[in-house]
PDB file of C-alpha atoms in Angstrom:
ATOM      1  CA  PHE L   1       8.172  10.498  -5.421  1.00 56.00           C
ATOM      2  CA  MET L   2       5.124   9.600  -7.506  1.00 58.00           C
ATOM      3  CA  CYS L   3       5.058   6.224  -5.774  1.00 63.00           C
ATOM      4  CA  ILE L   4       5.291   7.769  -2.306  1.00 70.00           C
ATOM      5  CA  PHE L   5       2.921  10.689  -3.007  1.00 73.00           C
ATOM      6  CA  GLY L   6       0.413   8.356  -4.616  1.00 73.00           C
ATOM      7  CA  GLY L   7       0.751   5.869  -1.778  1.00 76.00           C
ATOM      8  CA  GLN L   8       0.002   8.482   0.858  1.00 82.00           C
ATOM      9  CA  ALA L   9      -2.912   9.851  -1.157  1.00 82.00           C
ATOM     10  CA  SER L  10      -4.369   6.352  -1.595  1.00 80.00           C
ATOM     11  CA  TYR L  11      -4.133   5.733   2.141  1.00 83.00           C
ATOM     12  CA  TYR L  12      -5.914   9.011   2.852  1.00 87.00           C
ATOM     13  CA  ILE L  13      -8.683   8.102   0.404  1.00 84.00           C
ATOM     14  CA  VAL L  14      -9.253   4.776   2.152  1.00 83.00           C
ATOM     15  CA  VAL L  15      -9.163   6.413   5.588  1.00 87.00           C
ATOM     16  CA  GLY L  16     -11.785   8.949   4.539  1.00 87.00           C
ATOM     17  CA  ASP L  17     -14.087   6.301   3.073  1.00 83.00           C
ATOM     18  CA  ALA L  18     -13.547   3.883   5.984  1.00 85.00           C
ATOM     19  CA  ALA L  19     -14.227   6.455   8.706  1.00 88.00           C
ATOM     20  CA  HIS L  20     -17.272   7.674   6.783  1.00 85.00           C
ATOM     21  CA  THR L  21     -18.632   4.109   6.512  1.00 83.00           C
ATOM     22  CA  ALA L  22     -18.063   3.293  10.196  1.00 86.00           C
ATOM     23  CA  CYS L  23     -19.456   6.563  11.524  1.00 88.00           C
ATOM     24  CA  ALA L  24     -22.539   6.362   9.311  1.00 85.00           C
ATOM     25  CA  TYR L  25     -23.342   2.924  10.709  1.00 84.00           C
ATOM     26  CA  PHE L  26     -22.689   3.629  14.401  1.00 86.00           C
ATOM     27  CA  LEU L  27     -24.086   7.172  14.568  1.00 85.00           C
ATOM     28  CA  GLY L  28     -26.493   7.288  11.648  1.00 81.00           C
ATOM     29  CA  THR L  29     -24.881  10.469  10.319  1.00 79.00           C
ATOM     30  CA  THR L  30     -21.348  11.487   9.458  1.00 80.00           C
ATOM     31  CA  PRO L  31     -19.273  14.366   8.062  1.00 83.00           C
ATOM     32  CA  SER L  32     -18.010  14.113   4.504  1.00 85.00           C
ATOM     33  CA  ARG L  33     -14.988  11.991   3.669  1.00 84.00           C
ATOM     34  CA  HIS L  34     -12.950  15.183   3.243  1.00 89.00           C
ATOM     35  CA  VAL L  35     -13.429  16.012   6.928  1.00 92.00           C
ATOM     36  CA  TRP L  36     -12.168  12.573   7.912  1.00 91.00           C
ATOM     37  CA  ILE L  37      -9.160  12.951   5.614  1.00 91.00           C
ATOM     38  CA  ALA L  38      -8.359  16.273   7.288  1.00 92.00           C
ATOM     39  CA  LEU L  39      -8.647  14.706  10.756  1.00 92.00           C
ATOM     40  CA  ALA L  40      -6.361  11.874   9.697  1.00 92.00           C
ATOM     41  CA  ALA L  41      -3.818  14.388   8.406  1.00 91.00           C
ATOM     42  CA  LEU L  42      -3.849  16.148  11.783  1.00 92.00           C
ATOM     43  CA  CYS L  43      -3.049  12.836  13.464  1.00 90.00           C
ATOM     44  CA  VAL L  44      -0.311  12.066  10.951  1.00 90.00           C
ATOM     45  CA  GLY L  45       1.431  15.448  11.321  1.00 88.00           C
ATOM     46  CA  PRO L  46       3.201  14.897  14.686  1.00 90.00           C
ATOM     47  CA  LEU L  47       4.218  11.365  13.673  1.00 89.00           C
ATOM     48  CA  ALA L  48       5.586  12.527  10.330  1.00 88.00           C
ATOM     49  CA  LEU L  49       7.982  14.889  12.142  1.00 88.00           C
ATOM     50  CA  ARG L  50       9.805  11.985  13.801  1.00 89.00           C
ATOM     51  CA  ARG L  51      13.379  11.730  12.608  1.00 85.00           C
ATOM     52  CA  LYS L  52      13.919   7.963  12.934  1.00 84.00           C
ATOM     53  CA  LEU L  53      11.915   5.002  11.736  1.00 80.00           C
ATOM     54  CA  ASP L  54      12.313   3.377  15.143  1.00 81.00           C
ATOM     55  CA  GLU L  55      10.375   6.251  16.729  1.00 84.00           C
ATOM     56  CA  LEU L  56       7.286   5.096  14.833  1.00 83.00           C
ATOM     57  CA  ARG L  57       7.270   1.623  16.373  1.00 83.00           C
ATOM     58  CA  CYS L  58       4.286   2.379  18.644  1.00 87.00           C
ATOM     59  CA  ALA L  59       2.242   3.621  15.688  1.00 85.00           C
ATOM     60  CA  ASN L  60       3.268   0.494  13.788  1.00 83.00           C
ATOM     61  CA  ARG L  61       2.023  -1.725  16.607  1.00 87.00           C
ATOM     62  CA  VAL L  62      -1.323   0.072  16.559  1.00 88.00           C
ATOM     63  CA  SER L  63      -1.469  -0.404  12.793  1.00 86.00           C
ATOM     64  CA  LEU L  64      -0.684  -4.124  13.069  1.00 84.00           C
ATOM     65  CA  ALA L  65      -3.336  -4.641  15.759  1.00 88.00           C
ATOM     66  CA  ALA L  66      -5.921  -2.834  13.635  1.00 86.00           C
ATOM     67  CA  THR L  67      -4.901  -4.919  10.607  1.00 84.00           C
ATOM     68  CA  VAL L  68      -5.514  -8.125  12.561  1.00 85.00           C
ATOM     69  CA  LEU L  69      -8.947  -6.804  13.553  1.00 84.00           C
ATOM     70  CA  LEU L  70      -9.684  -5.939   9.914  1.00 81.00           C
ATOM     71  CA  ALA L  71      -8.681  -9.427   8.768  1.00 83.00           C
ATOM     72  CA  ALA L  72     -10.918 -10.916  11.453  1.00 82.00           C
ATOM     73  CA  GLY L  73     -13.832  -8.769  10.257  1.00 79.00           C
ATOM     74  CA  ILE L  74     -13.457  -9.894   6.632  1.00 80.00           C
ATOM     75  CA  THR L  75     -13.119 -13.517   7.743  1.00 82.00           C
ATOM     76  CA  ALA L  76     -16.255 -13.236   9.901  1.00 80.00           C
ATOM     77  CA  ARG L  77     -18.184 -11.903   6.905  1.00 78.00           C
ATOM     78  CA  ALA L  78     -16.965 -14.863   4.827  1.00 81.00           C
ATOM     79  CA  LEU L  79     -17.997 -17.379   7.486  1.00 81.00           C
ATOM     80  CA  LYS L  80     -21.508 -15.919   7.537  1.00 78.00           C
ATOM     81  CA  SER L  81     -21.875 -16.203   3.760  1.00 74.00           C
ATOM     82  CA  GLU L  82     -23.309 -19.557   2.688  1.00 67.00           C
ATOM     83  CA  THR L  83     -22.685 -18.989  -1.018  1.00 63.00           C
ATOM     84  CA  LEU L  84     -20.082 -17.172  -3.077  1.00 59.00           C
ATOM     85  CA  GLY L  85     -20.630 -13.473  -2.463  1.00 55.00           C
ATOM     86  CA  GLY L  86     -24.035 -14.232  -0.970  1.00 54.00           C
ATOM     87  CA  MET L  87     -25.357 -14.778  -4.510  1.00 51.00           C
ATOM     88  CA  ARG L  88     -28.692 -16.412  -5.099  1.00 45.00           C
ATOM     89  CA  ALA L  89     -27.812 -18.063  -8.376  1.00 44.00           C
ATOM     90  CA  GLY L  90     -28.758 -15.232 -10.701  1.00 49.00           C
ATOM     91  CA  ALA L  91     -28.321 -16.341 -14.289  1.00 44.00           C
ATOM     92  CA  ASP L  92     -25.865 -13.569 -15.074  1.00 51.00           C
ATOM     93  CA  ASP L  93     -23.699 -14.285 -12.041  1.00 50.00           C
ATOM     94  CA  ALA L  94     -23.776 -18.035 -12.661  1.00 51.00           C
ATOM     95  CA  GLU L  95     -22.582 -17.507 -16.207  1.00 48.00           C
ATOM     96  CA  LEU L  96     -19.872 -15.152 -14.997  1.00 50.00           C
ATOM     97  CA  ILE L  97     -18.486 -17.757 -12.591  1.00 47.00           C
ATOM     98  CA  GLN L  98     -18.914 -20.736 -14.914  1.00 49.00           C
ATOM     99  CA  HIS L  99     -17.034 -19.234 -17.846  1.00 43.00           C
ATOM    100  CA  GLY L 100     -14.446 -17.388 -15.782  1.00 46.00           C
ATOM    101  CA  HIS L 101     -14.984 -13.988 -17.389  1.00 46.00           C
ATOM    102  CA  HIS L 102     -13.781 -12.378 -14.180  1.00 51.00           C
ATOM    103  CA  LEU L 103     -10.370 -14.012 -14.825  1.00 55.00           C
ATOM    104  CA  SER L 104      -9.883 -12.422 -18.234  1.00 59.00           C
ATOM    105  CA  LEU L 105      -6.556 -10.981 -19.318  1.00 59.00           C
ATOM    106  CA  SER L 106      -7.864  -7.421 -19.104  1.00 61.00           C
ATOM    107  CA  SER L 107      -9.043  -7.865 -15.510  1.00 65.00           C
ATOM    108  CA  PHE L 108      -5.717  -9.499 -14.603  1.00 68.00           C
ATOM    109  CA  THR L 109      -3.653  -6.645 -16.034  1.00 65.00           C
ATOM    110  CA  LYS L 110      -5.892  -4.154 -14.236  1.00 65.00           C
ATOM    111  CA  ALA L 111      -5.471  -5.930 -10.896  1.00 69.00           C
ATOM    112  CA  LEU L 112      -1.720  -6.577 -11.192  1.00 71.00           C
ATOM    113  CA  PRO L 113      -0.628  -2.967 -10.440  1.00 68.00           C
ATOM    114  CA  VAL L 114      -2.804  -3.000  -7.317  1.00 69.00           C
ATOM    115  CA  PHE L 115      -1.079  -6.232  -6.250  1.00 72.00           C
ATOM    116  CA  ILE L 116       2.327  -4.610  -6.807  1.00 71.00           C
ATOM    117  CA  PHE L 117       1.251  -1.635  -4.697  1.00 68.00           C
ATOM    118  CA  GLY L 118       0.439  -3.998  -1.834  1.00 68.00           C
ATOM    119  CA  PHE L 119       4.004  -5.337  -1.767  1.00 69.00           C
ATOM    120  CA  THR L 120       5.803  -2.022  -2.163  1.00 69.00           C
ATOM    121  CA  CYS L 121       7.920  -1.696   0.965  1.00 69.00           C
ATOM    122  CA  HIS L 122      11.313  -1.139  -0.639  1.00 66.00           C
ATOM    123  CA  GLN L 123      11.378   2.557   0.262  1.00 64.00           C
ATOM    124  CA  GLN L 124      11.766   1.601   3.946  1.00 69.00           C
ATOM    125  CA  LEU L 125      14.819  -0.613   3.436  1.00 72.00           C
ATOM    126  CA  PRO L 126      17.561   2.065   3.687  1.00 71.00           C
ATOM    127  CA  ALA L 127      16.248   3.315   7.039  1.00 70.00           C
ATOM    128  CA  LEU L 128      15.666  -0.262   8.196  1.00 72.00           C
ATOM    129  CA  VAL L 129      19.261  -1.190   7.395  1.00 74.00           C
ATOM    130  CA  LEU L 130      20.657   1.842   9.212  1.00 72.00           C
ATOM    131  CA  GLU L 131      18.546   1.301  12.342  1.00 73.00           C
ATOM    132  CA  LEU L 132      18.693  -2.500  12.515  1.00 74.00           C
ATOM    133  CA  LYS L 133      20.500  -3.714  15.629  1.00 77.00           C
ATOM    134  CA  HIS L 134      23.529  -5.962  15.009  1.00 79.00           C
ATOM    135  CA  ARG L 135      23.360  -5.288  11.294  1.00 78.00           C
ATOM    136  CA  SER L 136      24.319  -8.084   8.949  1.00 80.00           C
ATOM    137  CA  PHE L 137      23.215  -9.292   5.556  1.00 78.00           C
ATOM    138  CA  ARG L 138      21.794 -12.457   7.128  1.00 82.00           C
ATOM    139  CA  ARG L 139      19.689 -10.519   9.646  1.00 82.00           C
ATOM    140  CA  LEU L 140      18.425  -8.148   6.979  1.00 80.00           C
ATOM    141  CA  ALA L 141      17.498 -11.053   4.699  1.00 81.00           C
ATOM    142  CA  ALA L 142      15.682 -12.756   7.589  1.00 85.00           C
ATOM    143  CA  VAL L 143      13.709  -9.611   8.471  1.00 81.00           C
ATOM    144  CA  ALA L 144      12.763  -8.854   4.861  1.00 80.00           C
ATOM    145  CA  SER L 145      11.897 -12.461   3.985  1.00 85.00           C
ATOM    146  CA  GLY L 146       9.896 -12.946   7.168  1.00 87.00           C
ATOM    147  CA  ALA L 147       7.928  -9.763   6.600  1.00 83.00           C
ATOM    148  CA  VAL L 148       7.098 -10.653   2.994  1.00 82.00           C
ATOM    149  CA  LEU L 149       6.049 -14.206   3.924  1.00 88.00           C
ATOM    150  CA  ILE L 150       3.789 -12.979   6.749  1.00 86.00           C
ATOM    151  CA  VAL L 151       2.188 -10.347   4.520  1.00 82.00           C
ATOM    152  CA  ALA L 152       1.724 -12.840   1.691  1.00 84.00           C
ATOM    153  CA  GLY L 153       0.001 -15.249   4.061  1.00 86.00           C
ATOM    154  CA  VAL L 154      -2.311 -12.569   5.437  1.00 84.00           C
ATOM    155  CA  TYR L 155      -3.095 -11.260   1.942  1.00 82.00           C
ATOM    156  CA  ALA L 156      -3.885 -14.770   0.682  1.00 85.00           C
ATOM    157  CA  ALA L 157      -6.164 -15.557   3.634  1.00 85.00           C
ATOM    158  CA  VAL L 158      -8.004 -12.235   3.517  1.00 83.00           C
ATOM    159  CA  GLY L 159      -8.204 -12.385  -0.281  1.00 82.00           C
ATOM    160  CA  ALA L 160      -9.796 -15.830  -0.207  1.00 84.00           C
ATOM    161  CA  ALA L 161     -12.198 -14.804   2.569  1.00 84.00           C
ATOM    162  CA  GLY L 162     -13.037 -11.576   0.755  1.00 80.00           C
ATOM    163  CA  TYR L 163     -13.713 -13.371  -2.508  1.00 80.00           C
ATOM    164  CA  TRP L 164     -16.039 -15.803  -0.784  1.00 81.00           C
ATOM    165  CA  ALA L 165     -17.771 -13.015   1.134  1.00 79.00           C
ATOM    166  CA  PHE L 166     -18.220 -10.540  -1.737  1.00 78.00           C
ATOM    167  CA  GLY L 167     -17.967 -12.611  -4.917  1.00 74.00           C
ATOM    168  CA  PRO L 168     -16.271 -11.894  -8.264  1.00 69.00           C
ATOM    169  CA  ARG L 169     -17.977  -8.520  -8.656  1.00 69.00           C
ATOM    170  CA  VAL L 170     -16.449  -7.008  -5.557  1.00 69.00           C
ATOM    171  CA  ALA L 171     -15.979  -3.238  -5.842  1.00 67.00           C
ATOM    172  CA  ALA L 172     -12.475  -1.819  -6.253  1.00 62.00           C
ATOM    173  CA  ASP L 173     -12.994  -0.133  -2.888  1.00 64.00           C
ATOM    174  CA  VAL L 174     -13.990  -3.002  -0.589  1.00 68.00           C
ATOM    175  CA  LEU L 175     -15.436  -0.487   1.866  1.00 66.00           C
ATOM    176  CA  LEU L 176     -18.458  -0.212  -0.391  1.00 68.00           C
ATOM    177  CA  GLU L 177     -19.105  -3.872   0.414  1.00 71.00           C
ATOM    178  CA  LEU L 178     -18.840  -3.342   4.187  1.00 70.00           C
ATOM    179  CA  GLU L 179     -21.699  -0.884   4.534  1.00 70.00           C
ATOM    180  CA  GLY L 180     -24.777  -1.673   6.579  1.00 71.00           C
ATOM    181  CA  ALA L 181     -23.438  -4.351   8.956  1.00 75.00           C
ATOM    182  CA  THR L 182     -21.756  -4.405  12.342  1.00 80.00           C
ATOM    183  CA  ASP L 183     -18.778  -6.513  11.260  1.00 75.00           C
ATOM    184  CA  GLY L 184     -18.323  -4.240   8.260  1.00 76.00           C
ATOM    185  CA  ALA L 185     -18.374  -1.110  10.429  1.00 83.00           C
ATOM    186  CA  ILE L 186     -15.807  -2.628  12.808  1.00 84.00           C
ATOM    187  CA  ALA L 187     -13.592  -3.656   9.903  1.00 81.00           C
ATOM    188  CA  ALA L 188     -13.897  -0.181   8.389  1.00 84.00           C
ATOM    189  CA  SER L 189     -12.899   1.405  11.720  1.00 87.00           C
ATOM    190  CA  ALA L 190      -9.885  -0.906  11.967  1.00 87.00           C
ATOM    191  CA  LEU L 191      -8.866  -0.059   8.407  1.00 84.00           C
ATOM    192  CA  ALA L 192      -9.036   3.678   9.094  1.00 88.00           C
ATOM    193  CA  ILE L 193      -6.833   3.304  12.186  1.00 90.00           C
ATOM    194  CA  ALA L 194      -4.358   0.963  10.473  1.00 87.00           C
ATOM    195  CA  LEU L 195      -3.783   3.210   7.480  1.00 86.00           C
ATOM    196  CA  THR L 196      -3.668   6.450   9.467  1.00 90.00           C
ATOM    197  CA  ALA L 197      -0.877   4.951  11.585  1.00 88.00           C
ATOM    198  CA  SER L 198       0.918   3.775   8.411  1.00 85.00           C
ATOM    199  CA  VAL L 199       0.956   7.062   6.480  1.00 87.00           C
ATOM    200  CA  PRO L 200       4.002   8.410   8.420  1.00 87.00           C
ATOM    201  CA  LEU L 201       6.065   5.507   7.067  1.00 83.00           C
ATOM    202  CA  TRP L 202       5.558   6.830   3.535  1.00 80.00           C
ATOM    203  CA  SER L 203       6.371  10.375   4.643  1.00 83.00           C
ATOM    204  CA  HIS L 204       9.543   9.195   6.382  1.00 83.00           C
ATOM    205  CA  ALA L 205      10.875   7.481   3.258  1.00 80.00           C
ATOM    206  CA  ALA L 206      10.066  10.444   1.005  1.00 80.00           C
ATOM    207  CA  ARG L 207      11.644  12.954   3.393  1.00 85.00           C
ATOM    208  CA  GLU L 208      14.798  10.858   3.766  1.00 82.00           C
ATOM    209  CA  SER L 209      15.186  10.735  -0.003  1.00 79.00           C
ATOM    210  CA  ALA L 210      14.526  14.467  -0.352  1.00 82.00           C
ATOM    211  CA  ALA L 211      17.085  15.283   2.338  1.00 85.00           C
ATOM    212  CA  THR L 212      19.742  13.187   0.615  1.00 81.00           C
ATOM    213  CA  LEU L 213      19.019  14.518  -2.878  1.00 80.00           C
ATOM    214  CA  LEU L 214      18.375  18.196  -2.123  1.00 83.00           C
ATOM    215  CA  ILE L 215      20.532  18.867   0.932  1.00 86.00           C
ATOM    216  CA  GLY L 216      23.059  16.070   0.938  1.00 84.00           C
ATOM    217  CA  ARG L 217      22.561  15.166   4.605  1.00 85.00           C
ATOM    218  CA  PRO L 218      20.446  12.616   6.476  1.00 83.00           C
ATOM    219  CA  VAL L 219      17.306  13.730   8.289  1.00 84.00           C
ATOM    220  CA  VAL L 220      18.833  13.213  11.748  1.00 84.00           C
ATOM    221  CA  GLU L 221      21.322  16.029  11.020  1.00 86.00           C
ATOM    222  CA  LEU L 222      18.785  18.606   9.800  1.00 87.00           C
ATOM    223  CA  ALA L 223      17.825  21.733  11.728  1.00 90.00           C
ATOM    224  CA  PRO L 224      14.250  21.774  13.071  1.00 89.00           C
ATOM    225  CA  ALA L 225      13.100  24.376  10.539  1.00 90.00           C
ATOM    226  CA  THR L 226      14.570  22.427   7.630  1.00 90.00           C
ATOM    227  CA  LEU L 227      13.038  19.231   8.964  1.00 89.00           C
ATOM    228  CA  ALA L 228       9.598  20.847   9.162  1.00 90.00           C
ATOM    229  CA  GLY L 229       9.918  22.279   5.657  1.00 90.00           C
ATOM    230  CA  LEU L 230      10.900  18.957   4.086  1.00 89.00           C
ATOM    231  CA  THR L 231       8.147  17.164   5.976  1.00 89.00           C
ATOM    232  CA  ALA L 232       5.590  19.626   4.633  1.00 90.00           C
ATOM    233  CA  LEU L 233       7.017  19.178   1.134  1.00 88.00           C
ATOM    234  CA  VAL L 234       6.423  15.420   1.153  1.00 86.00           C
ATOM    235  CA  ALA L 235       3.275  15.255   3.316  1.00 86.00           C
ATOM    236  CA  VAL L 236       1.058  18.147   2.217  1.00 89.00           C
ATOM    237  CA  PRO L 237       0.708  17.458  -1.558  1.00 86.00           C
ATOM    238  CA  PRO L 238      -0.667  13.902  -1.020  1.00 85.00           C
ATOM    239  CA  PHE L 239      -3.272  15.346   1.352  1.00 88.00           C
ATOM    240  CA  PHE L 240      -4.630  17.713  -1.298  1.00 88.00           C
ATOM    241  CA  LEU L 241      -4.367  14.986  -3.935  1.00 81.00           C
ATOM    242  CA  ALA L 242      -6.564  12.733  -1.778  1.00 83.00           C
ATOM    243  CA  LEU L 243      -9.170  15.480  -1.488  1.00 85.00           C
ATOM    244  CA  ARG L 244      -9.508  15.582  -5.279  1.00 81.00           C
ATOM    245  CA  LEU L 245      -9.409  11.849  -6.083  1.00 74.00           C
ATOM    246  CA  ASP L 246     -12.518   9.697  -5.706  1.00 69.00           C
ATOM    247  CA  ASP L 247     -11.877   6.296  -7.341  1.00 65.00           C
ATOM    248  CA  LEU L 248      -9.530   4.230  -5.176  1.00 64.00           C
ATOM    249  CA  GLY L 249      -9.159   1.500  -7.788  1.00 63.00           C
ATOM    250  CA  ASP L 250      -7.901   3.959 -10.401  1.00 63.00           C
ATOM    251  CA  ALA L 251      -5.544   5.589  -7.890  1.00 65.00           C
ATOM    252  CA  LEU L 252      -4.011   2.292  -6.752  1.00 65.00           C
ATOM    253  CA  GLY L 253      -3.762   1.021 -10.304  1.00 66.00           C
ATOM    254  CA  LEU L 254      -1.969   4.130 -11.549  1.00 64.00           C
ATOM    255  CA  VAL L 255       0.417   4.318  -8.591  1.00 67.00           C
ATOM    256  CA  GLY L 256       1.103   0.582  -8.536  1.00 66.00           C
ATOM    257  CA  GLY L 257       1.604   0.358 -12.279  1.00 68.00           C
ATOM    258  CA  THR L 258       4.048   3.274 -12.482  1.00 69.00           C
ATOM    259  CA  GLY L 259       5.875   4.395  -9.352  1.00 70.00           C
ATOM    260  CA  CYS L 260       5.601   1.119  -7.464  1.00 71.00           C
ATOM    261  CA  ALA L 261       6.633  -0.960 -10.480  1.00 75.00           C
ATOM    262  CA  LEU L 262       9.645   1.330 -10.859  1.00 76.00           C
ATOM    263  CA  VAL L 263      10.626   0.998  -7.186  1.00 73.00           C
ATOM    264  CA  THR L 264       9.962  -2.714  -6.753  1.00 76.00           C
ATOM    265  CA  MET L 265      10.940  -4.163 -10.124  1.00 81.00           C
ATOM    266  CA  ILE L 266      12.946  -1.940 -12.456  1.00 83.00           C
ATOM    267  CA  LEU L 267      15.374  -0.251 -10.050  1.00 80.00           C
ATOM    268  CA  PRO L 268      16.176  -3.399  -8.001  1.00 81.00           C
ATOM    269  CA  ALA L 269      16.818  -5.343 -11.206  1.00 83.00           C
ATOM    270  CA  LEU L 270      19.099  -2.600 -12.573  1.00 84.00           C
ATOM    271  CA  LEU L 271      21.018  -2.371  -9.305  1.00 80.00           C
ATOM    272  CA  TYR L 272      21.374  -6.146  -9.174  1.00 79.00           C
ATOM    273  CA  LEU L 273      22.702  -6.300 -12.739  1.00 80.00           C
ATOM    274  CA  ARG L 274      25.081  -3.413 -12.058  1.00 79.00           C
ATOM    275  CA  ALA L 275      26.436  -5.066  -8.921  1.00 73.00           C
ATOM    276  CA  GLY L 276      26.913  -8.254 -10.913  1.00 62.00           C
ATOM    277  CA  ARG L 277      29.850  -6.707 -12.722  1.00 59.00           C
ATOM    278  CA  GLU L 278      31.874  -7.072  -9.539  1.00 59.00           C
ATOM    279  CA  VAL L 279      30.373 -10.311  -8.197  1.00 60.00           C
ATOM    280  CA  SER L 280      30.410 -13.688  -9.900  1.00 57.00           C
ATOM    281  CA  ARG L 281      26.893 -15.151 -10.213  1.00 64.00           C
ATOM    282  CA  GLY L 282      25.120 -17.862 -12.128  1.00 69.00           C
ATOM    283  CA  ILE L 283      23.366 -17.286 -15.429  1.00 78.00           C
ATOM    284  CA  PHE L 284      20.016 -18.129 -13.836  1.00 81.00           C
ATOM    285  CA  ALA L 285      20.236 -15.143 -11.452  1.00 79.00           C
ATOM    286  CA  ASP L 286      21.045 -12.781 -14.321  1.00 81.00           C
ATOM    287  CA  LEU L 287      18.160 -14.105 -16.421  1.00 86.00           C
ATOM    288  CA  ALA L 288      15.777 -13.726 -13.472  1.00 85.00           C
ATOM    289  CA  ALA L 289      16.864 -10.104 -13.013  1.00 85.00           C
ATOM    290  CA  LEU L 290      16.366  -9.426 -16.726  1.00 88.00           C
ATOM    291  CA  ALA L 291      12.922 -11.013 -16.577  1.00 89.00           C
ATOM    292  CA  VAL L 292      11.903  -8.812 -13.626  1.00 86.00           C
ATOM    293  CA  LEU L 293      13.253  -5.746 -15.462  1.00 88.00           C
ATOM    294  CA  ALA L 294      11.323  -6.598 -18.629  1.00 89.00           C
ATOM    295  CA  LEU L 295       8.117  -7.268 -16.690  1.00 85.00           C
ATOM    296  CA  GLY L 296       8.425  -3.935 -14.900  1.00 83.00           C
ATOM    297  CA  ILE L 297       8.838  -2.089 -18.198  1.00 86.00           C
ATOM    298  CA  VAL L 298       5.816  -3.889 -19.668  1.00 84.00           C
ATOM    299  CA  ILE L 299       3.658  -3.055 -16.633  1.00 81.00           C
ATOM    300  CA  ILE L 300       4.590   0.636 -16.670  1.00 80.00           C
ATOM    301  CA  THR L 301       4.008   0.876 -20.421  1.00 82.00           C
ATOM    302  CA  HIS L 302       0.635  -0.879 -20.185  1.00 77.00           C
ATOM    303  CA  THR L 303      -0.476   1.301 -17.261  1.00 74.00           C
ATOM    304  CA  LEU L 304       0.430   4.558 -18.983  1.00 73.00           C
ATOM    305  CA  VAL L 305      -1.139   3.545 -22.287  1.00 75.00           C
ATOM    306  CA  SER L 306      -4.368   2.233 -20.699  1.00 71.00           C
ATOM    307  CA  ASN L 307      -4.782   5.373 -18.576  1.00 61.00           C
ATOM    308  CA  ALA L 308      -4.052   7.627 -21.555  1.00 59.00           C
ATOM    309  CA  LEU L 309      -6.746   5.863 -23.597  1.00 57.00           C
TER     310      LEU L 309
END
């Protein structure tokens, strides 16, 4: 639940900052980010009450279209930049790039949880399996592998373009780098739309888990009042959490390094090793699972210790 609550809260934070950035550029004035977060929550509410993942397909298409527009905006900014991050060879920046201080171990360990957060989609798999037409292990593997490959390609392209456009000192919240330009305002608008349409996916996964754990029945079998109550339970706390948090980098790092590492690394590895008692596998597969498990434990430990200090 920490992963899902933190994920929703992080999305709300970005939506608030993105809408604020876009509106300030186009209109010259804008309400506070908290107002935009509240408006996004009002849009999310009706979508979060949907019982099936398939009923969110239209919202997903809107999110994908907005994501493509966002990627195009970042790429356009990179194409306009003649030097890395638009730098004019300041001595400090030149030294930073030459000696690779921005690739230090501490910066890597700080960025890794954010990277893990970006690939956390495991919470959607149970609903995806149940609603997939002509279900089979091969079809599920094809859907999951295809999705991860597409996302990895988009992340790599946008990451490279973003690094060239903003340089090694890019802010944890890239929206701070998009202020004051038309392409940045368009990209910020696209980001706000994409994430607002994606928040119900987090709510759906959390509510499905809560229904199974607390009531013992799937969401499709719940009475309307029970459905509304569970939806409020999983959707309202992240909204208030987003109103209180300000630093997106810290939020993503904490969520990615704890809840997301648990969901994407530790639990899958444990389930794989447990299933291996009944299925004959090679030693390489078992060692890989143990390595993923150990890495997940290290990441969670490092995140908790670094945030405590």
